[in-house]
Short mmCIF file of C-alpha atoms in Angstrom, two decimals:
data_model
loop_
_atom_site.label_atom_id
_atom_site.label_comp_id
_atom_site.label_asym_id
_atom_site.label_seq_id
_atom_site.Cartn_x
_atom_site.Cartn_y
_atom_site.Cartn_z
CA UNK A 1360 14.95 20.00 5.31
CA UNK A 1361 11.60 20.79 4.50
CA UNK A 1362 8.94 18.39 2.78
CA UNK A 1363 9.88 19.18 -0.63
CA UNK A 1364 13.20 18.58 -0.23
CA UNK A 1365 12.52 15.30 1.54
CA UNK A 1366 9.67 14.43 -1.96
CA UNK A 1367 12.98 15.50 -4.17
CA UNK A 1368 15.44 13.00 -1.81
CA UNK A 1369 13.09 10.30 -2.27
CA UNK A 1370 12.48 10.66 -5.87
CA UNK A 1371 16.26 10.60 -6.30
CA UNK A 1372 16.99 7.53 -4.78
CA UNK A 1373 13.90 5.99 -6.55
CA UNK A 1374 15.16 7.17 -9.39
CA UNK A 1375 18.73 5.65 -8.74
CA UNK A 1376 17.54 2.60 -7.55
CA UNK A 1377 15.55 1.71 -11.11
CA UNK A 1378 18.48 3.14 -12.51
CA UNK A 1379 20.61 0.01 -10.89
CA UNK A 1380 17.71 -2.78 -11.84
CA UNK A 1381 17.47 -1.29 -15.34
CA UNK A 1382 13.81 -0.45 -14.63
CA UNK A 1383 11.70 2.64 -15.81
CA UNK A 1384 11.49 5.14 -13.06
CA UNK A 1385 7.89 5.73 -14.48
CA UNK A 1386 6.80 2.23 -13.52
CA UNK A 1387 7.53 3.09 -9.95
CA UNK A 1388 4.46 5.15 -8.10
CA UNK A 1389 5.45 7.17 -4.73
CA UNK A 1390 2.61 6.59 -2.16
CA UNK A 1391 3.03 9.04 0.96
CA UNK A 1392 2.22 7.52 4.25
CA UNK A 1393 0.08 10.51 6.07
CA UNK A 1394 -0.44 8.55 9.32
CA UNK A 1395 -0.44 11.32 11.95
CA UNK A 1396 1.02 13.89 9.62
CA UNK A 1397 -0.80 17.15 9.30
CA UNK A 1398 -2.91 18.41 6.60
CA UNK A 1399 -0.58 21.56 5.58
CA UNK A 1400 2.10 19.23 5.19
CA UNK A 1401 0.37 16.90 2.93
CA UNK A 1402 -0.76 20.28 0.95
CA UNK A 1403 3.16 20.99 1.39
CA UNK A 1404 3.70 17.22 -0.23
CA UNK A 1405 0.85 17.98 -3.21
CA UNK A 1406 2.72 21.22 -3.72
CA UNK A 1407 5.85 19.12 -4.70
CA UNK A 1408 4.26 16.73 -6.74
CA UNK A 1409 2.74 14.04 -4.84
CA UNK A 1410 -0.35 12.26 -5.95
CA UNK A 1411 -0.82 9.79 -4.01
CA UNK A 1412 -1.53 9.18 -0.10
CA UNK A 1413 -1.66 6.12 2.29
CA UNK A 1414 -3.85 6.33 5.90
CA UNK A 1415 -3.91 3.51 7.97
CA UNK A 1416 -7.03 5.23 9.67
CA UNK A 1417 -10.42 5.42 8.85
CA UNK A 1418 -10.91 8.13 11.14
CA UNK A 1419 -8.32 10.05 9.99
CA UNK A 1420 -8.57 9.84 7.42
CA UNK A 1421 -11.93 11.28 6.84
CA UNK A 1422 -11.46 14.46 7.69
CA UNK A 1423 -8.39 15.12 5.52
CA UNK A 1424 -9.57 13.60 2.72
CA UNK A 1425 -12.84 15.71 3.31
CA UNK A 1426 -10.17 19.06 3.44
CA UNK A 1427 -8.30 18.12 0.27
CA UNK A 1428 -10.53 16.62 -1.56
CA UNK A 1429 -9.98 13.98 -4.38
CA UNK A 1430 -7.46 16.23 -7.01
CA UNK A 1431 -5.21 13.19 -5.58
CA UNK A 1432 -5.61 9.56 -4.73
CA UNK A 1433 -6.22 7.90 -1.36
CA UNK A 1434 -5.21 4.46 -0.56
CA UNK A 1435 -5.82 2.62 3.06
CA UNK A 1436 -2.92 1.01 4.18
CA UNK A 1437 -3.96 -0.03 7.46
CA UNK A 1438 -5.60 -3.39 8.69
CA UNK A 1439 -9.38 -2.82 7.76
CA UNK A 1440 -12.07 -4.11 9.78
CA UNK A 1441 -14.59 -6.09 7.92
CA UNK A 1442 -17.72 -3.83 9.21
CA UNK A 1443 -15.55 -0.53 8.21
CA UNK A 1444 -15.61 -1.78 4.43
CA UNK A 1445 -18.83 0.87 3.07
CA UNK A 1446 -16.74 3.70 4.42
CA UNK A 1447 -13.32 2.30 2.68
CA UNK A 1448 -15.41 2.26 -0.13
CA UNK A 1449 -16.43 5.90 -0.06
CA UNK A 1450 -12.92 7.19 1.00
CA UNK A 1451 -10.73 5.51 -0.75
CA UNK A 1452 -9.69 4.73 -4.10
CA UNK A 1453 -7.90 1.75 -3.27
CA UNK A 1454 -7.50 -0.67 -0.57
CA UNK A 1455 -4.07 -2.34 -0.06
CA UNK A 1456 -4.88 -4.36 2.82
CA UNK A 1457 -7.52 -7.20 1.31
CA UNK A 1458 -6.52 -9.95 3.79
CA UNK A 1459 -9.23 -12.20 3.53
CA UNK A 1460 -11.93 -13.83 1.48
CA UNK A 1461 -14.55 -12.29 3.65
CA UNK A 1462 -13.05 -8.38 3.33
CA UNK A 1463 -12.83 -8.82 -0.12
CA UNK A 1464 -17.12 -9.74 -0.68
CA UNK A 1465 -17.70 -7.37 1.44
CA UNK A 1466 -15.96 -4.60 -0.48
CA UNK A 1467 -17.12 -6.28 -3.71
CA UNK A 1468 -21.02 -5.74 -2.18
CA UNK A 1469 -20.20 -2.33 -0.69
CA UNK A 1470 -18.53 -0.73 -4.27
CA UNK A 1471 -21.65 -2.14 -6.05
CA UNK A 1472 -23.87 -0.97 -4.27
CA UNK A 1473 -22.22 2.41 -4.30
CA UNK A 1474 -21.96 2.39 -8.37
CA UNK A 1475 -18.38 1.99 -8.09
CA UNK A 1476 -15.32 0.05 -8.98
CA UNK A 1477 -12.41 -0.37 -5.77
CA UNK A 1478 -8.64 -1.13 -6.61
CA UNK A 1479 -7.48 -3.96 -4.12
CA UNK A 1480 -4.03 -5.16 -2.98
CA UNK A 1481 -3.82 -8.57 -1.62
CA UNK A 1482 -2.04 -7.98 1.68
CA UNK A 1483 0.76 -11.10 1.91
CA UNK A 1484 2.29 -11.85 5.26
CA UNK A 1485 5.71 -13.11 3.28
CA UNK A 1486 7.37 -13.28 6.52
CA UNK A 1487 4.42 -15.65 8.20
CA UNK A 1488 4.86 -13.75 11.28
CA UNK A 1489 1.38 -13.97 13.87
CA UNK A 1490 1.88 -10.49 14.87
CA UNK A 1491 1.00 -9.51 11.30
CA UNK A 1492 -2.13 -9.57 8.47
CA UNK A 1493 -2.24 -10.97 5.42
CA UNK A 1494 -2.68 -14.22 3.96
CA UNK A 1495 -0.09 -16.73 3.92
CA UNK A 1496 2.28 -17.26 0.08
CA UNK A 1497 0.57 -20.89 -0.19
CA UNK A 1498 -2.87 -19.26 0.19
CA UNK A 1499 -2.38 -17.06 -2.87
CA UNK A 1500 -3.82 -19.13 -6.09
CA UNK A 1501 -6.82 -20.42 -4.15
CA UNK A 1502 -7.81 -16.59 -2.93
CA UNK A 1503 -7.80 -15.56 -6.05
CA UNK A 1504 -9.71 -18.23 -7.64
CA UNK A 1505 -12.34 -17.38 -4.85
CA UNK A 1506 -12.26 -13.73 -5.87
CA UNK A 1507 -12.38 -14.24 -9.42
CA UNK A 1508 -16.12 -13.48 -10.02
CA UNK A 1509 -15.98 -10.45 -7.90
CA UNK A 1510 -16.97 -7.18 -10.57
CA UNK A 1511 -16.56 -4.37 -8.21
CA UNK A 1512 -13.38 -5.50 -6.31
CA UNK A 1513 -10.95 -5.25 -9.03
CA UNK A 1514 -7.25 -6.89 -7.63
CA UNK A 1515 -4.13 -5.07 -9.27
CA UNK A 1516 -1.46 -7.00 -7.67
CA UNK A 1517 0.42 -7.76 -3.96
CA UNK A 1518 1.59 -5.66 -0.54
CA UNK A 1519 3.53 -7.04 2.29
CA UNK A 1520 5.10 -5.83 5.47
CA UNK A 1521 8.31 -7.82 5.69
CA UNK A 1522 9.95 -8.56 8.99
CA UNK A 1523 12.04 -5.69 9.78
CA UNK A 1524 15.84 -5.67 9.89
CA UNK A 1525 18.32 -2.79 10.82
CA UNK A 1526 20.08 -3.83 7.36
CA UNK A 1527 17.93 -3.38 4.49
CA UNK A 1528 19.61 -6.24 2.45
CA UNK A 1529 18.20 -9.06 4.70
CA UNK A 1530 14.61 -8.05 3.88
CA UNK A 1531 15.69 -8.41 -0.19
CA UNK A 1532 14.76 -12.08 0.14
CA UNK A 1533 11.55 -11.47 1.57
CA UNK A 1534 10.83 -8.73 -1.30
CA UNK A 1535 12.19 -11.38 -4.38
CA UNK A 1536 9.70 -13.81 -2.54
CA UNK A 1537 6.49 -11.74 -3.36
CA UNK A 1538 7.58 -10.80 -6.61
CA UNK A 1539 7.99 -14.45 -7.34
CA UNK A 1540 4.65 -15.09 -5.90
CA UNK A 1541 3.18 -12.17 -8.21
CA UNK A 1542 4.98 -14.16 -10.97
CA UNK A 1543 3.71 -17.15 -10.43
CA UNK A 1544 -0.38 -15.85 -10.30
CA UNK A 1545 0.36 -14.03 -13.92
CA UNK A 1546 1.51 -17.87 -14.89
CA UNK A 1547 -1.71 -19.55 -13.41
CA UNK A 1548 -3.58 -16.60 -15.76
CA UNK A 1549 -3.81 -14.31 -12.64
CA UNK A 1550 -3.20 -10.94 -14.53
CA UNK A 1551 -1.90 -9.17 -11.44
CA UNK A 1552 0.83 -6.76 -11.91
CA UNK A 1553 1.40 -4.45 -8.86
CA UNK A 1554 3.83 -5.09 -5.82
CA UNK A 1555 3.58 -2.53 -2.76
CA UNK A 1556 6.42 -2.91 -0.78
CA UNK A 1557 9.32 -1.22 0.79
CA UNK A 1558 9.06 1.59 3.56
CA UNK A 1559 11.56 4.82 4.35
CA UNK A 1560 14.36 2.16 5.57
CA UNK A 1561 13.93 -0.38 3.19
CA UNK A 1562 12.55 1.02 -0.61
CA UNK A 1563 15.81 0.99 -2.42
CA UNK A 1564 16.01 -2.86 -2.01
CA UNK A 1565 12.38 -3.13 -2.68
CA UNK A 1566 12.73 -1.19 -6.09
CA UNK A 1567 15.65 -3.35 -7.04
CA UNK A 1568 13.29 -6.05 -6.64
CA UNK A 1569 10.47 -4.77 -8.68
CA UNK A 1570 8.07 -2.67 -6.32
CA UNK A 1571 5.52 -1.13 -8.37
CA UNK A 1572 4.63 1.38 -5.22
CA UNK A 1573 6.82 2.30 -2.42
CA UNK A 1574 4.61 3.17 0.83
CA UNK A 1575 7.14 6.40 2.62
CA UNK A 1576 6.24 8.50 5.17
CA UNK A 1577 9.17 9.52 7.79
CA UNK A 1578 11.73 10.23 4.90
CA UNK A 1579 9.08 12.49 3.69
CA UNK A 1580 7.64 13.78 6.77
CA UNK A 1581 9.75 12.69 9.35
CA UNK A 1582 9.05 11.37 13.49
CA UNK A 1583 5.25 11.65 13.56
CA UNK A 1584 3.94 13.88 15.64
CA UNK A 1585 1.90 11.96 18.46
CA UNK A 1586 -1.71 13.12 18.00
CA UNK A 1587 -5.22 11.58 19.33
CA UNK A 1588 -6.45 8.91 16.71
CA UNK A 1589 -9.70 7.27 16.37
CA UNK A 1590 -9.41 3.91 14.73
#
């Protein structure tokens, strides 16, 4: 199959999957992984209607964004290094990996002094594992207090990367769990509305559960190719 028949396969099932939670299909946003995927096939991806990209690699990432320009959007999806923050800034239009007070001032200072408003994600680790960023669910409402006077950092909602299972089902919990969390902000006057979560093995479940984005890249692209990257 080739990439536009993968875009058209993932739609579907998006598509199916708000059809079973009685959700819009519109309030559901596609965001294709392009960790160690080539640039024609992103062009391949663009050509079938994607908008939207995830890197997990600063390095990377440069270079194709630099190629194809910004006709679509950019998001970092990888752990970002404090001291990395001025480039995010300049690359990206949004940053779904905010996993700490400290990130999050620093891309505040770096988008100001750029002229520039950043999108943010608070990254949750919903499953508490050590192995994993993100802040912890009972660390939520006192980030966001902390955050609250930022002006260039503007916070749109929640991502996690849930523990994985071979059956998507047991990571539904984990998914209802962060939209409960998101829930519960917008109740403490939070206005955050986003949820990024599910991945190729997992997005039905996450769209039954109310993901705003779903973050796919091998049902699109398939096995990555195993190139040289530069974190």
């Amino acid at each position: 199959m080739t990439v536009a028949d993968n875009v058209r396969d993932v739609a579907g099932r998006i598509s199916r999957a708000a059809a079973r939670a009685g959700r819009r299909v519109e309030d559901i946003r596609l965001i294709a992984i392009t960790k160690k995927v080539d640039i024609d096939m992103i062009r391949e991806a663009i050509e079938a209607g994607v908008r939207v990209f995830g890197e997990n690699y600063l390095q990377e990432a440069r270079g194709k964004i630099e190629a194809i320009g910004h006709g679509v959007e950019w998001h970092m999806t990888g752990h970002l290094q404090r001291n990395k923050a001025r480039d995010a800034v300049n690359l990206f239009d949004m940053v779904q990996t905010v996993d700490s007070l400290e990130l999050a001032r620093e891309l505040d200072k770096r988008a100001r002094s750029a002229g520039r408003l950043i999108s943010g994600l608070i990254e949750v680790n919903i499953g508490e594992e050590d192995s994993k960023s993100g802040i912890r669910s009972g660390e939520l409402l006192p980030f966001l207090n902390s955050i609250k006077e930022l002006n260039s950092l503007s916070i749109r909602g929640l991502m996690t990367i849930p523990p994985y299972f071979d059956d998507p089902e047991e990571v539904r919990p984990y998914f209802k769990m962060l939209r409960e969390l998101r829930d519960k902000a917008n109740n403490y006057g939070f206005p955050i509305t986003e949820l990024s979560m599910g991945m190729s093995h997992d997005f039905e479940v996450a769209v039954e559960e109310g993901a705003t984005m779903v973050r796919i890249g091998t049902a699109i692209f398939g096995e990555r190719r195993k190139i040289d990257v530069e974190k």
